[in-house]
Short mmCIF file of C-alpha atoms and ligand atoms in Angstrom, two decimals:
data_model
loop_
_atom_site.label_atom_id
_atom_site.label_comp_id
_atom_site.label_asym_id
_atom_site.label_seq_id
_atom_site.Cartn_x
_atom_site.Cartn_y
_atom_site.Cartn_z
CA MET A 1 0.00 0.08 0.16
CA SER A 2 1.29 3.35 -0.59
CA ILE A 3 1.53 6.74 1.47
CA LYS A 4 -1.63 7.89 -0.34
CA GLN A 5 -3.61 4.86 -0.16
CA ASN A 6 -3.02 4.29 3.75
CA LEU A 7 -3.69 7.91 4.68
CA THR A 8 -7.34 8.10 2.27
CA THR A 9 -8.46 4.79 4.02
CA ILE A 10 -7.81 6.52 7.80
CA VAL A 11 -9.23 9.76 6.46
CA GLN A 12 -12.24 7.89 5.60
CA SER A 13 -12.59 6.28 8.92
CA LEU A 14 -12.21 8.78 11.34
CA PRO A 15 -15.61 10.59 12.43
CA ASP A 16 -15.63 14.20 11.70
CA TRP A 17 -14.97 15.36 15.09
CA VAL A 18 -11.58 13.75 15.13
CA THR A 19 -8.42 15.32 13.61
CA LEU A 20 -5.47 13.19 12.31
CA VAL A 21 -2.16 14.45 13.21
CA ALA A 22 -0.13 12.23 10.92
CA VAL A 23 3.19 11.30 12.49
CA SER A 24 6.24 11.74 10.39
CA LYS A 25 9.15 11.47 12.64
CA THR A 26 11.82 9.83 11.15
CA LYS A 27 10.32 10.13 7.45
CA PRO A 28 12.13 11.66 4.82
CA ILE A 29 10.58 15.18 2.95
CA ALA A 30 9.06 13.41 -0.09
CA ASP A 31 7.40 11.43 1.88
CA ILE A 32 5.40 13.94 3.21
CA GLU A 33 4.98 15.70 0.01
CA GLN A 34 3.26 12.34 -0.80
CA ALA A 35 0.76 12.91 2.01
CA TYR A 36 0.41 16.40 1.67
CA GLU A 37 -0.50 15.94 -1.53
CA GLU A 38 -3.37 14.09 -0.50
CA GLY A 39 -4.22 17.45 1.38
CA GLN A 40 -3.50 16.30 4.96
CA ARG A 41 -1.67 19.87 6.79
CA ILE A 42 -1.19 18.19 10.05
CA PHE A 43 2.50 16.76 10.86
CA GLY A 44 3.27 15.42 14.44
CA GLU A 45 7.27 15.36 15.12
CA ASN A 46 9.17 14.48 18.21
CA ARG A 47 12.45 16.10 17.97
CA VAL A 48 13.01 19.54 17.52
CA GLN A 49 15.79 19.83 15.19
CA GLU A 50 14.09 17.06 12.82
CA MET A 51 11.06 19.07 12.72
CA THR A 52 12.74 22.40 12.03
CA ASP A 53 14.48 21.25 9.21
CA LYS A 54 11.04 19.77 7.76
CA TRP A 55 9.27 23.50 8.53
CA HIS A 56 12.21 25.01 6.29
CA ALA A 57 11.39 22.61 3.26
CA LEU A 58 8.03 22.41 2.98
CA PRO A 59 4.84 24.69 2.34
CA LYS A 60 4.19 26.97 5.07
CA ASP A 61 0.85 26.16 5.34
CA ILE A 62 1.74 23.28 7.09
CA GLU A 63 0.91 22.99 10.98
CA TRP A 64 3.53 21.27 12.91
CA HIS A 65 3.29 19.61 16.18
CA MET A 66 5.35 18.79 18.80
CA ILE A 67 4.43 15.21 20.30
CA GLY A 68 7.88 13.83 21.86
CA HIS A 69 9.02 14.78 25.40
CA LEU A 70 10.37 18.00 25.19
CA GLN A 71 13.37 19.68 27.00
CA ARG A 72 13.47 23.24 27.86
CA ASN A 73 16.51 24.54 26.27
CA LYS A 74 15.14 23.21 22.67
CA VAL A 75 11.72 25.08 22.83
CA LYS A 76 13.41 28.23 21.68
CA TYR A 77 14.15 26.29 18.58
CA MET A 78 10.23 25.74 17.87
CA ALA A 79 8.64 28.71 19.15
CA GLU A 80 8.73 30.94 16.37
CA TYR A 81 6.26 28.50 13.96
CA VAL A 82 5.17 24.88 16.29
CA THR A 83 1.46 24.72 16.33
CA LEU A 84 0.18 22.68 19.10
CA ILE A 85 2.82 21.24 21.82
CA HIS A 86 1.35 18.01 22.81
CA GLY A 87 3.72 16.86 25.84
CA VAL A 88 4.09 19.57 28.41
CA ASP A 89 4.71 17.39 31.44
CA SER A 90 5.67 20.36 33.87
CA PRO A 91 5.16 23.73 35.30
CA ARG A 92 9.14 24.54 34.25
CA LEU A 93 8.49 23.79 30.32
CA LEU A 94 4.88 25.53 30.67
CA LYS A 95 6.67 28.53 31.96
CA GLU A 96 9.22 28.04 29.36
CA ILE A 97 6.76 27.87 26.03
CA ASN A 98 5.38 31.01 27.91
CA LYS A 99 8.53 32.86 27.33
CA GLN A 100 9.53 31.76 24.22
CA ALA A 101 6.42 32.24 22.42
CA LYS A 102 6.63 35.96 23.58
CA LYS A 103 9.53 36.97 22.15
CA HIS A 104 7.87 35.88 19.36
CA GLN A 105 4.88 38.14 20.21
CA ARG A 106 2.87 34.52 19.51
CA THR A 107 0.24 32.33 21.70
CA ILE A 108 1.29 28.64 21.61
CA SER A 109 -1.75 26.20 21.89
CA CYS A 110 -0.38 23.23 24.77
CA LEU A 111 -1.47 20.22 25.82
CA LEU A 112 -1.22 18.48 29.33
CA GLN A 113 0.58 15.12 29.50
CA VAL A 114 -1.27 12.97 31.35
CA HIS A 115 0.74 9.73 32.90
CA ILE A 116 -2.22 6.72 32.35
CA ALA A 117 -0.22 4.19 31.74
CA GLU A 118 1.01 1.06 34.15
CA GLU A 119 4.43 1.32 32.54
CA ASP A 120 6.45 3.83 34.31
CA THR A 121 8.52 4.47 31.53
CA LYS A 122 6.06 7.46 30.13
CA PHE A 123 5.95 10.91 31.04
CA GLY A 124 3.06 13.13 32.29
CA PHE A 125 1.20 14.45 35.41
CA ASP A 126 -0.81 12.65 37.64
CA GLU A 127 -4.62 13.62 38.04
CA ARG A 128 -3.53 15.34 41.61
CA GLU A 129 -0.60 17.33 40.01
CA LEU A 130 -2.48 18.24 36.86
CA LEU A 131 -5.74 19.38 39.15
CA GLU A 132 -3.27 21.64 41.08
CA LEU A 133 -1.21 22.60 38.01
CA VAL A 134 -5.02 24.21 36.19
CA ASP A 135 -5.50 26.00 39.45
CA ASN A 136 -2.22 28.05 39.83
CA GLU A 137 -2.32 31.20 39.72
CA GLU A 138 1.23 31.84 38.04
CA PHE A 139 0.58 29.10 35.22
CA LYS A 140 -3.46 31.14 34.73
CA ALA A 141 -1.09 34.39 33.99
CA TYR A 142 0.82 33.06 31.30
CA GLU A 143 -0.47 35.12 28.37
CA HIS A 144 1.43 33.41 25.63
CA ILE A 145 0.28 29.69 26.10
CA LYS A 146 -3.37 28.34 25.45
CA ILE A 147 -3.67 24.63 27.53
CA LYS A 148 -6.50 23.00 24.60
CA GLY A 149 -6.94 20.22 26.69
CA LEU A 150 -4.74 16.71 27.34
CA MET A 151 -2.76 14.04 25.95
CA GLY A 152 -1.84 10.51 26.81
CA MET A 153 -0.48 7.07 25.90
CA ALA A 154 -1.81 3.92 26.80
CA THR A 155 0.72 1.22 27.86
CA PHE A 156 1.75 -1.02 25.26
CA THR A 157 0.34 -4.05 25.22
CA ASP A 158 -1.97 -6.58 23.55
CA ASP A 159 -4.33 -6.43 26.35
CA LYS A 160 -7.29 -4.46 25.11
CA GLU A 161 -9.25 -3.59 28.08
CA GLN A 162 -5.99 -2.55 29.48
CA ILE A 163 -5.45 0.09 26.91
CA ARG A 164 -9.33 0.68 27.25
CA ARG A 165 -9.16 1.05 30.85
CA GLU A 166 -6.28 3.68 30.71
CA PHE A 167 -7.91 5.85 27.58
CA LYS A 168 -11.49 5.92 29.81
CA SER A 169 -9.81 7.52 32.81
CA LEU A 170 -8.44 9.96 30.39
CA SER A 171 -11.38 10.85 29.17
CA LEU A 172 -12.84 11.65 32.56
CA LEU A 173 -10.18 13.62 33.50
CA TYR A 174 -10.34 15.71 30.33
CA LYS A 175 -14.31 15.82 30.35
CA GLN A 176 -14.32 17.06 34.43
CA LEU A 177 -11.49 19.66 33.07
CA LYS A 178 -13.73 20.52 30.26
CA ASN A 179 -17.02 21.72 32.60
CA LYS A 180 -14.47 24.10 34.16
CA TYR A 181 -12.13 25.48 31.73
CA HIS A 182 -13.53 26.47 28.48
CA ASP A 183 -10.77 26.78 26.35
CA PHE A 184 -10.17 22.76 26.53
CA ASN A 185 -11.48 21.17 23.68
CA ILE A 186 -8.97 18.87 22.50
CA LEU A 187 -8.46 15.29 23.47
CA SER A 188 -5.14 13.66 21.91
CA MET A 189 -4.71 9.63 22.38
CA GLY A 190 -4.52 7.19 19.82
CA MET A 191 -1.62 5.53 17.75
CA SER A 192 -1.77 3.46 14.74
CA GLY A 193 -2.48 0.06 17.11
CA ASP A 194 -5.18 1.84 19.09
CA TYR A 195 -6.53 4.61 17.48
CA ASP A 196 -10.29 2.92 16.95
CA ILE A 197 -10.29 2.70 20.94
CA ALA A 198 -9.18 5.47 21.75
CA ILE A 199 -11.67 7.39 19.53
CA GLU A 200 -14.86 5.10 21.33
CA GLU A 201 -12.89 6.16 24.25
CA GLY A 202 -13.58 10.26 22.97
CA SER A 203 -10.60 11.10 21.70
CA THR A 204 -10.77 13.93 19.51
CA MET A 205 -7.23 13.94 18.34
CA VAL A 206 -5.42 10.79 16.70
CA ARG A 207 -1.62 10.35 16.31
CA ILE A 208 -0.71 8.39 13.16
CA GLY A 209 2.75 7.23 11.95
CA SER A 210 3.50 3.75 10.85
CA SER A 211 -0.33 2.71 9.46
CA ILE A 212 0.34 6.19 6.82
CA PHE A 213 4.38 6.20 6.35
CA GLY A 214 4.99 2.41 7.03
CA SER A 215 7.06 0.95 9.95
CA ARG A 216 10.05 2.85 11.56
CA ASN A 217 13.55 1.18 11.58
C1 PLP B 1 5.62 7.95 17.18
C2 PLP B 1 4.41 8.52 18.15
C3 PLP B 1 3.15 8.12 17.51
C4 PLP B 1 2.66 7.26 16.47
O1 PLP B 1 3.00 5.88 16.12
P1 PLP B 1 2.57 5.19 15.44
O2 PLP B 1 2.04 3.61 16.16
O3 PLP B 1 3.81 4.80 14.38
O4 PLP B 1 0.94 5.57 14.71
C5 PLP B 1 2.04 8.82 18.31
N1 PLP B 1 2.37 9.28 19.60
C6 PLP B 1 3.85 9.81 20.14
C7 PLP B 1 3.68 10.33 21.32
C8 PLP B 1 4.61 9.38 18.96
O5 PLP B 1 6.03 9.32 19.89
#
């Protein structure tokens, strides 16, 4: 199957309230161009340097999403153009994003990453930290970021019920916060292997790489 066929099949299968982030990390510019020709405009990357190189090389109507774990000292390299940062997992990172966005007179949209997986290798806030953060006065005063919702990754397992439980817990948290914070309208959950379950559990944004571009080395 070609990139174009894969993409078309996936796009047609998504409900219209679900946004597709095509995860192009490690893939060459030519692959992204194929997806672009099919109309895809949102791409996800997990390394700032690679994303910045691609941003320079490709049409400027592409929205670039940072989906990976992010170090504070890298924020400055993408503050000029990044559209959405999915993996915000500390108050210090949020502060840095606000600072760099201000330099470019921009407002950068962010998602708070929540730790839902049983594995402890995945980054993110736990529920208590999250609730503390969104009520924090310093955080509310940041004018150059907009917290648009939550992001999470399920455990890498074949146990579909476990994946569903983890997505359900994130979805519940999202709904609670959405009642209180009206900017909340994105729940980023679901990858190639589990996006169907994620959508059933309320995802509004899926991050799909290998099912579009093929497996990575
Ligand atoms: C790589 C990656 C994806 C895409 O994974 P696939 O299994 O290739 O769809 C999604 N989200 C994050 C955070 C990733 O790092």
